Amino acid sequence: MSGDRPVPVVAGDRDAARPRPGRGADGDARPPRSTWVLLGVLVLAQIGYPLTGGGTRAALTVATVVLGYLLSVGHALLTRGPRTAAALVAVATGGGFAIEALGVATGFPFGSYDYSGELGPKLAGVPLIIPLAWTWMAWPAWLAAVRLVRPGVRRVALAAVGLAAWDLFLDPQMVAEGYWRWRDATPALPGLPGIPVSNYLGWLLFGVLMMTLLRPLAGATVDRTGPADHPMYALYLWTYASSVLAHAVFLGLPASALWGAAGMAVAAVPLAVTLARGHRRQRPPAGPGHGSDPRRVDASA
């Protein structure tokens, strides 16, 4: 498995020991404080979702997506620099809008569907917040895959599945609210009527394309992780656990709770286990004189 790998400092390279823009994932750099703040606000907004309804819930949905977008793009910018942030926006936001516009116009690759007017302004039939949602979860899904597996096809596949599996929660929830609907929802997964299987396959197809393009466009900094990425791990695991709870208990969607729990577990469960093991290994031994370095908060897995 791949893990958090500190970059070695060459003797005499005084600059290498200092944090630099775009290198926040290297070494022992701490996460930018603003990412934890935004994550906290996002969590509060999501907690409010099942407690509201009607126009208030729709407005809260839009606000949550915007917060998630700012969190992921901001984290990419602060920890890896403008190139990575620009690549993420180009691939996930630009690509997400393009694939959604294609889907609305032609029915490929998700199936024939229409958006309601409850999610704000549209362009080419697509609410402008939809590509922001792609971006919001694409970045933590990629970082989770980087944390878990080495570069190559397996990493791209895990990142794509980690993103696409989120839709096993998202689509049933949004369809139940009437934010979009399919003209032909067959065949559907058991317990998830109103959403064709082609939708999930379309998500997976685009997820593979997105993750394949992200690495060469974003540069080598997206091939390693470190302590600065902990807010993104927390975002991914929070999304998983809170979605299972919300669907099972508060939203009356037990089937999507089961499907989503199984799908996102492919990335979420190994991520949680790996992070827990890394934390235990880095816990300093009891008592003085054991040579532990309290500055080190993560390690290879």
PDB file of C-alpha atoms in Angstrom, residues 2-288:
ATOM      1  CA  SER A   2       1.009   3.575  -0.574  1.00  0.00           C
ATOM      2  CA  GLY A   3       1.131   5.980   2.330  1.00  0.00           C
ATOM      3  CA  ASP A   4       2.142   9.377   3.606  1.00  0.00           C
ATOM      4  CA  ARG A   5       5.742   9.680   2.535  1.00  0.00           C
ATOM      5  CA  PRO A   6       7.911  12.498   3.851  1.00  0.00           C
ATOM      6  CA  VAL A   7      10.248  13.930   1.215  1.00  0.00           C
ATOM      7  CA  PRO A   8      13.897  13.518   2.273  1.00  0.00           C
ATOM      8  CA  VAL A   9      15.805  16.722   3.001  1.00  0.00           C
ATOM      9  CA  VAL A  10      19.247  16.875   1.426  1.00  0.00           C
ATOM     10  CA  ALA A  11      21.964  18.145   3.728  1.00  0.00           C
ATOM     11  CA  GLY A  12      22.663  21.780   3.043  1.00  0.00           C
ATOM     12  CA  ASP A  13      19.334  22.362   1.305  1.00  0.00           C
ATOM     13  CA  ARG A  14      17.970  24.940   3.713  1.00  0.00           C
ATOM     14  CA  ASP A  15      14.905  25.676   1.571  1.00  0.00           C
ATOM     15  CA  ALA A  16      13.869  22.026   1.522  1.00  0.00           C
ATOM     16  CA  ALA A  17      13.068  22.164   5.220  1.00  0.00           C
ATOM     17  CA  ARG A  18      10.630  25.055   4.785  1.00  0.00           C
ATOM     18  CA  PRO A  19       7.020  24.663   3.638  1.00  0.00           C
ATOM     19  CA  ARG A  20       6.521  25.913   0.093  1.00  0.00           C
ATOM     20  CA  PRO A  21       3.396  26.680  -1.883  1.00  0.00           C
ATOM     21  CA  GLY A  22       2.228  23.488  -3.538  1.00  0.00           C
ATOM     22  CA  ARG A  23       4.150  21.252  -1.138  1.00  0.00           C
ATOM     23  CA  GLY A  24       1.744  21.119   1.777  1.00  0.00           C
ATOM     24  CA  ALA A  25       1.319  17.351   1.381  1.00  0.00           C
ATOM     25  CA  ASP A  26       5.019  16.687   1.866  1.00  0.00           C
ATOM     26  CA  GLY A  27       6.795  15.921   5.095  1.00  0.00           C
ATOM     27  CA  ASP A  28       5.220  16.999   8.347  1.00  0.00           C
ATOM     28  CA  ALA A  29       3.295  20.036   7.069  1.00  0.00           C
ATOM     29  CA  ARG A  30       0.060  20.657   8.926  1.00  0.00           C
ATOM     30  CA  PRO A  31      -3.268  21.027   7.127  1.00  0.00           C
ATOM     31  CA  PRO A  32      -4.213  24.620   6.300  1.00  0.00           C
ATOM     32  CA  ARG A  33      -6.450  25.834   9.113  1.00  0.00           C
ATOM     33  CA  SER A  34      -8.995  27.199   6.658  1.00  0.00           C
ATOM     34  CA  THR A  35      -9.710  23.691   5.362  1.00  0.00           C
ATOM     35  CA  TRP A  36     -10.716  22.491   8.819  1.00  0.00           C
ATOM     36  CA  VAL A  37     -12.926  25.563   9.267  1.00  0.00           C
ATOM     37  CA  LEU A  38     -14.664  25.015   5.927  1.00  0.00           C
ATOM     38  CA  LEU A  39     -15.099  21.338   6.701  1.00  0.00           C
ATOM     39  CA  GLY A  40     -16.760  22.212  10.005  1.00  0.00           C
ATOM     40  CA  VAL A  41     -19.181  24.602   8.296  1.00  0.00           C
ATOM     41  CA  LEU A  42     -19.933  21.965   5.651  1.00  0.00           C
ATOM     42  CA  VAL A  43     -20.703  19.360   8.305  1.00  0.00           C
ATOM     43  CA  LEU A  44     -23.095  21.751  10.052  1.00  0.00           C
ATOM     44  CA  ALA A  45     -24.867  22.469   6.756  1.00  0.00           C
ATOM     45  CA  GLN A  46     -25.268  18.759   6.047  1.00  0.00           C
ATOM     46  CA  ILE A  47     -26.609  18.112   9.531  1.00  0.00           C
ATOM     47  CA  GLY A  48     -29.263  20.726   8.815  1.00  0.00           C
ATOM     48  CA  TYR A  49     -30.430  19.023   5.601  1.00  0.00           C
ATOM     49  CA  PRO A  50     -32.815  16.434   7.110  1.00  0.00           C
ATOM     50  CA  LEU A  51     -34.139  19.057   9.528  1.00  0.00           C
ATOM     51  CA  THR A  52     -35.455  21.315   6.749  1.00  0.00           C
ATOM     52  CA  GLY A  53     -37.766  20.976   3.759  1.00  0.00           C
ATOM     53  CA  GLY A  54     -39.079  22.644   0.613  1.00  0.00           C
ATOM     54  CA  GLY A  55     -37.272  25.738  -0.619  1.00  0.00           C
ATOM     55  CA  THR A  56     -35.111  25.898   2.498  1.00  0.00           C
ATOM     56  CA  ARG A  57     -33.786  22.404   1.846  1.00  0.00           C
ATOM     57  CA  ALA A  58     -33.078  23.231  -1.814  1.00  0.00           C
ATOM     58  CA  ALA A  59     -31.182  26.379  -0.788  1.00  0.00           C
ATOM     59  CA  LEU A  60     -29.229  24.384   1.792  1.00  0.00           C
ATOM     60  CA  THR A  61     -28.378  21.806  -0.886  1.00  0.00           C
ATOM     61  CA  VAL A  62     -26.928  24.530  -3.114  1.00  0.00           C
ATOM     62  CA  ALA A  63     -25.003  26.049  -0.198  1.00  0.00           C
ATOM     63  CA  THR A  64     -23.585  22.642   0.759  1.00  0.00           C
ATOM     64  CA  VAL A  65     -22.318  21.988  -2.759  1.00  0.00           C
ATOM     65  CA  VAL A  66     -20.680  25.420  -2.933  1.00  0.00           C
ATOM     66  CA  LEU A  67     -19.004  24.848   0.432  1.00  0.00           C
ATOM     67  CA  GLY A  68     -17.752  21.429  -0.675  1.00  0.00           C
ATOM     68  CA  TYR A  69     -16.416  22.894  -3.906  1.00  0.00           C
ATOM     69  CA  LEU A  70     -14.544  25.681  -2.123  1.00  0.00           C
ATOM     70  CA  LEU A  71     -13.150  23.162   0.355  1.00  0.00           C
ATOM     71  CA  SER A  72     -11.756  20.772  -2.264  1.00  0.00           C
ATOM     72  CA  VAL A  73     -10.444  23.368  -4.718  1.00  0.00           C
ATOM     73  CA  GLY A  74      -9.066  25.479  -1.873  1.00  0.00           C
ATOM     74  CA  HIS A  75      -7.274  22.477  -0.389  1.00  0.00           C
ATOM     75  CA  ALA A  76      -5.755  21.587  -3.766  1.00  0.00           C
ATOM     76  CA  LEU A  77      -4.546  25.175  -4.173  1.00  0.00           C
ATOM     77  CA  LEU A  78      -3.126  25.567  -0.661  1.00  0.00           C
ATOM     78  CA  THR A  79      -1.365  22.194  -0.514  1.00  0.00           C
ATOM     79  CA  ARG A  80      -0.197  21.736  -4.101  1.00  0.00           C
ATOM     80  CA  GLY A  81      -0.377  25.064  -5.848  1.00  0.00           C
ATOM     81  CA  PRO A  82      -2.158  26.716  -8.788  1.00  0.00           C
ATOM     82  CA  ARG A  83      -1.382  24.019 -11.352  1.00  0.00           C
ATOM     83  CA  THR A  84      -3.136  21.308  -9.370  1.00  0.00           C
ATOM     84  CA  ALA A  85      -6.118  23.497  -8.517  1.00  0.00           C
ATOM     85  CA  ALA A  86      -6.470  24.554 -12.163  1.00  0.00           C
ATOM     86  CA  ALA A  87      -6.257  20.941 -13.328  1.00  0.00           C
ATOM     87  CA  LEU A  88      -8.912  19.891 -10.826  1.00  0.00           C
ATOM     88  CA  VAL A  89     -11.241  22.666 -11.994  1.00  0.00           C
ATOM     89  CA  ALA A  90     -10.596  21.905 -15.671  1.00  0.00           C
ATOM     90  CA  VAL A  91     -11.081  18.148 -15.369  1.00  0.00           C
ATOM     91  CA  ALA A  92     -13.821  17.905 -12.744  1.00  0.00           C
ATOM     92  CA  THR A  93     -15.714  21.195 -13.104  1.00  0.00           C
ATOM     93  CA  GLY A  94     -15.265  21.737 -16.833  1.00  0.00           C
ATOM     94  CA  GLY A  95     -15.464  18.053 -17.644  1.00  0.00           C
ATOM     95  CA  GLY A  96     -18.406  17.593 -15.288  1.00  0.00           C
ATOM     96  CA  PHE A  97     -20.367  20.348 -17.010  1.00  0.00           C
ATOM     97  CA  ALA A  98     -19.541  18.960 -20.459  1.00  0.00           C
ATOM     98  CA  ILE A  99     -20.641  15.412 -19.615  1.00  0.00           C
ATOM     99  CA  GLU A 100     -23.828  16.648 -17.939  1.00  0.00           C
ATOM    100  CA  ALA A 101     -24.708  18.866 -20.910  1.00  0.00           C
ATOM    101  CA  LEU A 102     -24.121  15.890 -23.200  1.00  0.00           C
ATOM    102  CA  GLY A 103     -26.284  13.711 -20.962  1.00  0.00           C
ATOM    103  CA  VAL A 104     -29.181  16.171 -20.891  1.00  0.00           C
ATOM    104  CA  ALA A 105     -29.035  16.678 -24.655  1.00  0.00           C
ATOM    105  CA  THR A 106     -28.534  13.082 -25.796  1.00  0.00           C
ATOM    106  CA  GLY A 107     -29.173  10.691 -22.900  1.00  0.00           C
ATOM    107  CA  PHE A 108     -25.573   9.428 -23.058  1.00  0.00           C
ATOM    108  CA  PRO A 109     -23.988   8.159 -20.845  1.00  0.00           C
ATOM    109  CA  PHE A 110     -26.419   8.410 -17.898  1.00  0.00           C
ATOM    110  CA  GLY A 111     -29.779   7.858 -19.604  1.00  0.00           C
ATOM    111  CA  SER A 112     -32.451  10.414 -20.523  1.00  0.00           C
ATOM    112  CA  TYR A 113     -33.154  12.813 -17.671  1.00  0.00           C
ATOM    113  CA  ASP A 114     -34.194  16.395 -16.886  1.00  0.00           C
ATOM    114  CA  TYR A 115     -33.344  18.773 -14.055  1.00  0.00           C
ATOM    115  CA  SER A 116     -36.021  20.702 -12.204  1.00  0.00           C
ATOM    116  CA  GLY A 117     -35.599  24.414 -11.549  1.00  0.00           C
ATOM    117  CA  GLU A 118     -35.004  24.047  -7.801  1.00  0.00           C
ATOM    118  CA  LEU A 119     -31.212  23.948  -7.886  1.00  0.00           C
ATOM    119  CA  GLY A 120     -30.617  27.422  -9.236  1.00  0.00           C
ATOM    120  CA  PRO A 121     -29.565  28.817 -12.628  1.00  0.00           C
ATOM    121  CA  LYS A 122     -29.004  26.460 -15.564  1.00  0.00           C
ATOM    122  CA  LEU A 123     -26.770  26.498 -18.607  1.00  0.00           C
ATOM    123  CA  ALA A 124     -27.546  24.081 -21.448  1.00  0.00           C
ATOM    124  CA  GLY A 125     -30.158  22.506 -19.175  1.00  0.00           C
ATOM    125  CA  VAL A 126     -27.627  21.809 -16.393  1.00  0.00           C
ATOM    126  CA  PRO A 127     -27.815  23.571 -12.997  1.00  0.00           C
ATOM    127  CA  LEU A 128     -24.512  25.328 -12.465  1.00  0.00           C
ATOM    128  CA  ILE A 129     -23.953  23.639  -9.118  1.00  0.00           C
ATOM    129  CA  ILE A 130     -23.903  20.133 -10.641  1.00  0.00           C
ATOM    130  CA  PRO A 131     -20.317  20.262 -11.970  1.00  0.00           C
ATOM    131  CA  LEU A 132     -19.298  21.775  -8.636  1.00  0.00           C
ATOM    132  CA  ALA A 133     -20.560  18.603  -6.944  1.00  0.00           C
ATOM    133  CA  TRP A 134     -18.388  16.461  -9.239  1.00  0.00           C
ATOM    134  CA  THR A 135     -15.365  18.511  -8.152  1.00  0.00           C
ATOM    135  CA  TRP A 136     -16.277  18.449  -4.465  1.00  0.00           C
ATOM    136  CA  MET A 137     -15.986  14.661  -4.227  1.00  0.00           C
ATOM    137  CA  ALA A 138     -13.468  13.980  -6.999  1.00  0.00           C
ATOM    138  CA  TRP A 139     -10.569  15.448  -5.013  1.00  0.00           C
ATOM    139  CA  PRO A 140     -11.007  13.473  -1.750  1.00  0.00           C
ATOM    140  CA  ALA A 141     -11.720  10.318  -3.787  1.00  0.00           C
ATOM    141  CA  TRP A 142      -8.420  10.794  -5.620  1.00  0.00           C
ATOM    142  CA  LEU A 143      -6.452  11.433  -2.425  1.00  0.00           C
ATOM    143  CA  ALA A 144      -7.999   8.390  -0.765  1.00  0.00           C
ATOM    144  CA  ALA A 145      -6.835   6.255  -3.693  1.00  0.00           C
ATOM    145  CA  VAL A 146      -3.343   7.780  -3.529  1.00  0.00           C
ATOM    146  CA  ARG A 147      -3.198   6.957   0.169  1.00  0.00           C
ATOM    147  CA  LEU A 148      -4.225   3.347  -0.443  1.00  0.00           C
ATOM    148  CA  VAL A 149      -2.588   2.088  -3.654  1.00  0.00           C
ATOM    149  CA  ARG A 150       0.457   2.725  -5.798  1.00  0.00           C
ATOM    150  CA  PRO A 151       0.358   4.639  -9.094  1.00  0.00           C
ATOM    151  CA  GLY A 152      -1.181   2.946 -12.100  1.00  0.00           C
ATOM    152  CA  VAL A 153      -4.427   1.423 -13.262  1.00  0.00           C
ATOM    153  CA  ARG A 154      -5.452   0.267  -9.781  1.00  0.00           C
ATOM    154  CA  ARG A 155      -5.193   3.794  -8.405  1.00  0.00           C
ATOM    155  CA  VAL A 156      -7.304   5.246 -11.218  1.00  0.00           C
ATOM    156  CA  ALA A 157      -9.861   2.463 -10.802  1.00  0.00           C
ATOM    157  CA  LEU A 158     -10.131   2.912  -7.031  1.00  0.00           C
ATOM    158  CA  ALA A 159     -10.470   6.695  -7.338  1.00  0.00           C
ATOM    159  CA  ALA A 160     -13.176   6.299  -9.986  1.00  0.00           C
ATOM    160  CA  VAL A 161     -15.104   3.756  -7.905  1.00  0.00           C
ATOM    161  CA  GLY A 162     -14.655   5.919  -4.812  1.00  0.00           C
ATOM    162  CA  LEU A 163     -16.314   8.807  -6.634  1.00  0.00           C
ATOM    163  CA  ALA A 164     -18.978   6.880  -8.558  1.00  0.00           C
ATOM    164  CA  ALA A 165     -20.129   4.942  -5.471  1.00  0.00           C
ATOM    165  CA  TRP A 166     -21.119   8.240  -3.848  1.00  0.00           C
ATOM    166  CA  ASP A 167     -23.906   8.435  -6.419  1.00  0.00           C
ATOM    167  CA  LEU A 168     -25.545   5.398  -4.827  1.00  0.00           C
ATOM    168  CA  PHE A 169     -26.438   7.849  -2.057  1.00  0.00           C
ATOM    169  CA  LEU A 170     -26.770  11.025  -4.075  1.00  0.00           C
ATOM    170  CA  ASP A 171     -29.157  10.083  -6.872  1.00  0.00           C
ATOM    171  CA  PRO A 172     -31.822   8.358  -4.744  1.00  0.00           C
ATOM    172  CA  GLN A 173     -31.760  11.336  -2.379  1.00  0.00           C
ATOM    173  CA  MET A 174     -32.034  13.963  -5.125  1.00  0.00           C
ATOM    174  CA  VAL A 175     -34.674  12.042  -7.091  1.00  0.00           C
ATOM    175  CA  ALA A 176     -36.750  11.683  -3.927  1.00  0.00           C
ATOM    176  CA  GLU A 177     -36.601  15.480  -3.561  1.00  0.00           C
ATOM    177  CA  GLY A 178     -37.636  15.987  -7.199  1.00  0.00           C
ATOM    178  CA  TYR A 179     -34.456  17.809  -8.194  1.00  0.00           C
ATOM    179  CA  TRP A 180     -34.150  15.662 -11.327  1.00  0.00           C
ATOM    180  CA  ARG A 181     -35.943  12.720 -12.938  1.00  0.00           C
ATOM    181  CA  TRP A 182     -35.379  10.081 -15.607  1.00  0.00           C
ATOM    182  CA  ARG A 183     -37.694   9.626 -18.544  1.00  0.00           C
ATOM    183  CA  ASP A 184     -36.965   5.894 -18.590  1.00  0.00           C
ATOM    184  CA  ALA A 185     -35.687   4.448 -15.329  1.00  0.00           C
ATOM    185  CA  THR A 186     -35.338   0.806 -16.359  1.00  0.00           C
ATOM    186  CA  PRO A 187     -33.565  -1.363 -15.560  1.00  0.00           C
ATOM    187  CA  ALA A 188     -33.010  -0.136 -12.003  1.00  0.00           C
ATOM    188  CA  LEU A 189     -31.146  -1.573  -9.039  1.00  0.00           C
ATOM    189  CA  PRO A 190     -33.355  -3.469  -6.560  1.00  0.00           C
ATOM    190  CA  GLY A 191     -34.866  -1.037  -4.083  1.00  0.00           C
ATOM    191  CA  LEU A 192     -33.806   2.043  -6.082  1.00  0.00           C
ATOM    192  CA  PRO A 193     -36.658   2.759  -8.502  1.00  0.00           C
ATOM    193  CA  GLY A 194     -36.575   5.850 -10.660  1.00  0.00           C
ATOM    194  CA  ILE A 195     -32.854   5.612 -11.479  1.00  0.00           C
ATOM    195  CA  PRO A 196     -31.559   3.431 -14.323  1.00  0.00           C
ATOM    196  CA  VAL A 197     -28.429   1.324 -13.975  1.00  0.00           C
ATOM    197  CA  SER A 198     -27.005   3.293 -16.918  1.00  0.00           C
ATOM    198  CA  ASN A 199     -26.690   6.290 -14.619  1.00  0.00           C
ATOM    199  CA  TYR A 200     -24.270   4.534 -12.280  1.00  0.00           C
ATOM    200  CA  LEU A 201     -22.313   3.094 -15.205  1.00  0.00           C
ATOM    201  CA  GLY A 202     -22.092   6.579 -16.688  1.00  0.00           C
ATOM    202  CA  TRP A 203     -20.703   7.927 -13.435  1.00  0.00           C
ATOM    203  CA  LEU A 204     -18.104   5.167 -13.387  1.00  0.00           C
ATOM    204  CA  LEU A 205     -17.134   5.760 -17.017  1.00  0.00           C
ATOM    205  CA  PHE A 206     -16.654   9.472 -16.505  1.00  0.00           C
ATOM    206  CA  GLY A 207     -14.892   8.866 -13.196  1.00  0.00           C
ATOM    207  CA  VAL A 208     -12.277   6.725 -14.956  1.00  0.00           C
ATOM    208  CA  LEU A 209     -11.784   9.404 -17.614  1.00  0.00           C
ATOM    209  CA  MET A 210     -11.528  12.152 -14.998  1.00  0.00           C
ATOM    210  CA  MET A 211      -9.015  10.358 -12.812  1.00  0.00           C
ATOM    211  CA  THR A 212      -6.946   9.321 -15.831  1.00  0.00           C
ATOM    212  CA  LEU A 213      -6.589  12.950 -16.912  1.00  0.00           C
ATOM    213  CA  LEU A 214      -6.055  14.456 -13.473  1.00  0.00           C
ATOM    214  CA  ARG A 215      -2.584  13.035 -12.822  1.00  0.00           C
ATOM    215  CA  PRO A 216      -0.795  14.247 -15.998  1.00  0.00           C
ATOM    216  CA  LEU A 217      -2.488  17.635 -15.904  1.00  0.00           C
ATOM    217  CA  ALA A 218      -2.018  18.273 -12.174  1.00  0.00           C
ATOM    218  CA  GLY A 219       1.623  17.203 -11.928  1.00  0.00           C
ATOM    219  CA  ALA A 220       3.625  14.944  -9.657  1.00  0.00           C
ATOM    220  CA  THR A 221       2.420  16.556  -6.408  1.00  0.00           C
ATOM    221  CA  VAL A 222      -0.863  14.646  -6.663  1.00  0.00           C
ATOM    222  CA  ASP A 223       1.018  11.352  -6.501  1.00  0.00           C
ATOM    223  CA  ARG A 224       1.864  11.662  -2.808  1.00  0.00           C
ATOM    224  CA  THR A 225      -0.041  12.439   0.348  1.00  0.00           C
ATOM    225  CA  GLY A 226       0.786  13.708   3.806  1.00  0.00           C
ATOM    226  CA  PRO A 227      -0.621  15.160   7.019  1.00  0.00           C
ATOM    227  CA  ALA A 228      -1.959  18.198   5.135  1.00  0.00           C
ATOM    228  CA  ASP A 229      -4.461  15.885   3.449  1.00  0.00           C
ATOM    229  CA  HIS A 230      -6.197  14.833   6.660  1.00  0.00           C
ATOM    230  CA  PRO A 231      -9.160  17.206   6.101  1.00  0.00           C
ATOM    231  CA  MET A 232      -9.850  15.482   2.783  1.00  0.00           C
ATOM    232  CA  TYR A 233      -9.721  12.048   4.388  1.00  0.00           C
ATOM    233  CA  ALA A 234     -12.103  13.335   7.041  1.00  0.00           C
ATOM    234  CA  LEU A 235     -14.397  14.713   4.336  1.00  0.00           C
ATOM    235  CA  TYR A 236     -14.525  11.376   2.535  1.00  0.00           C
ATOM    236  CA  LEU A 237     -15.153   9.350   5.688  1.00  0.00           C
ATOM    237  CA  TRP A 238     -17.706  11.842   7.000  1.00  0.00           C
ATOM    238  CA  THR A 239     -19.571  11.709   3.676  1.00  0.00           C
ATOM    239  CA  TYR A 240     -19.659   7.930   3.893  1.00  0.00           C
ATOM    240  CA  ALA A 241     -20.759   7.587   7.520  1.00  0.00           C
ATOM    241  CA  SER A 242     -23.206  10.503   7.529  1.00  0.00           C
ATOM    242  CA  SER A 243     -24.835   9.336   4.283  1.00  0.00           C
ATOM    243  CA  VAL A 244     -25.441   5.853   5.658  1.00  0.00           C
ATOM    244  CA  LEU A 245     -26.967   7.307   8.822  1.00  0.00           C
ATOM    245  CA  ALA A 246     -29.080   9.936   7.052  1.00  0.00           C
ATOM    246  CA  HIS A 247     -30.516   7.552   4.475  1.00  0.00           C
ATOM    247  CA  ALA A 248     -31.193   4.792   6.974  1.00  0.00           C
ATOM    248  CA  VAL A 249     -32.668   6.916   9.760  1.00  0.00           C
ATOM    249  CA  PHE A 250     -33.692  10.414   8.677  1.00  0.00           C
ATOM    250  CA  LEU A 251     -34.550  10.316   4.967  1.00  0.00           C
ATOM    251  CA  GLY A 252     -36.492   7.057   4.789  1.00  0.00           C
ATOM    252  CA  LEU A 253     -34.223   5.577   2.096  1.00  0.00           C
ATOM    253  CA  PRO A 254     -33.003   2.273   3.563  1.00  0.00           C
ATOM    254  CA  ALA A 255     -32.195   0.683   0.186  1.00  0.00           C
ATOM    255  CA  SER A 256     -29.848   3.490  -0.833  1.00  0.00           C
ATOM    256  CA  ALA A 257     -28.290   3.315   2.644  1.00  0.00           C
ATOM    257  CA  LEU A 258     -27.400  -0.329   1.945  1.00  0.00           C
ATOM    258  CA  TRP A 259     -26.266   0.165  -1.649  1.00  0.00           C
ATOM    259  CA  GLY A 260     -24.203   3.234  -0.786  1.00  0.00           C
ATOM    260  CA  ALA A 261     -22.705   1.601   2.290  1.00  0.00           C
ATOM    261  CA  ALA A 262     -21.541  -1.339   0.185  1.00  0.00           C
ATOM    262  CA  GLY A 263     -20.296   0.766  -2.729  1.00  0.00           C
ATOM    263  CA  MET A 264     -18.335   3.467  -0.906  1.00  0.00           C
ATOM    264  CA  ALA A 265     -16.931   0.873   1.516  1.00  0.00           C
ATOM    265  CA  VAL A 266     -14.536  -0.192  -1.263  1.00  0.00           C
ATOM    266  CA  ALA A 267     -12.514   2.970  -0.564  1.00  0.00           C
ATOM    267  CA  ALA A 268     -13.830   4.218   2.785  1.00  0.00           C
ATOM    268  CA  VAL A 269     -13.192   1.124   4.882  1.00  0.00           C
ATOM    269  CA  PRO A 270      -9.569   0.547   3.764  1.00  0.00           C
ATOM    270  CA  LEU A 271      -8.927   4.282   4.193  1.00  0.00           C
ATOM    271  CA  ALA A 272     -10.228   4.257   7.762  1.00  0.00           C
ATOM    272  CA  VAL A 273      -8.209   1.146   8.625  1.00  0.00           C
ATOM    273  CA  THR A 274      -5.020   2.531   7.067  1.00  0.00           C
ATOM    274  CA  LEU A 275      -5.338   5.846   8.881  1.00  0.00           C
ATOM    275  CA  ALA A 276      -5.996   4.100  12.193  1.00  0.00           C
ATOM    276  CA  ARG A 277      -2.924   1.896  11.762  1.00  0.00           C
ATOM    277  CA  GLY A 278      -0.765   4.876  10.845  1.00  0.00           C
ATOM    278  CA  HIS A 279      -1.959   6.758  13.910  1.00  0.00           C
ATOM    279  CA  ARG A 280      -1.131   3.835  16.209  1.00  0.00           C
ATOM    280  CA  ARG A 281       2.345   3.456  14.724  1.00  0.00           C
ATOM    281  CA  GLN A 282       3.125   7.124  15.240  1.00  0.00           C
ATOM    282  CA  ARG A 283       1.910   7.282  18.835  1.00  0.00           C
ATOM    283  CA  PRO A 284       5.031   8.082  20.932  1.00  0.00           C
ATOM    284  CA  PRO A 285       6.064   5.377  23.441  1.00  0.00           C
ATOM    285  CA  ALA A 286       5.248   6.003  27.095  1.00  0.00           C
ATOM    286  CA  GLY A 287       8.028   7.690  29.009  1.00  0.00           C
ATOM    287  CA  PRO A 288      11.118   9.641  27.921  1.00  0.00           C
TER     288      PRO A 288
END
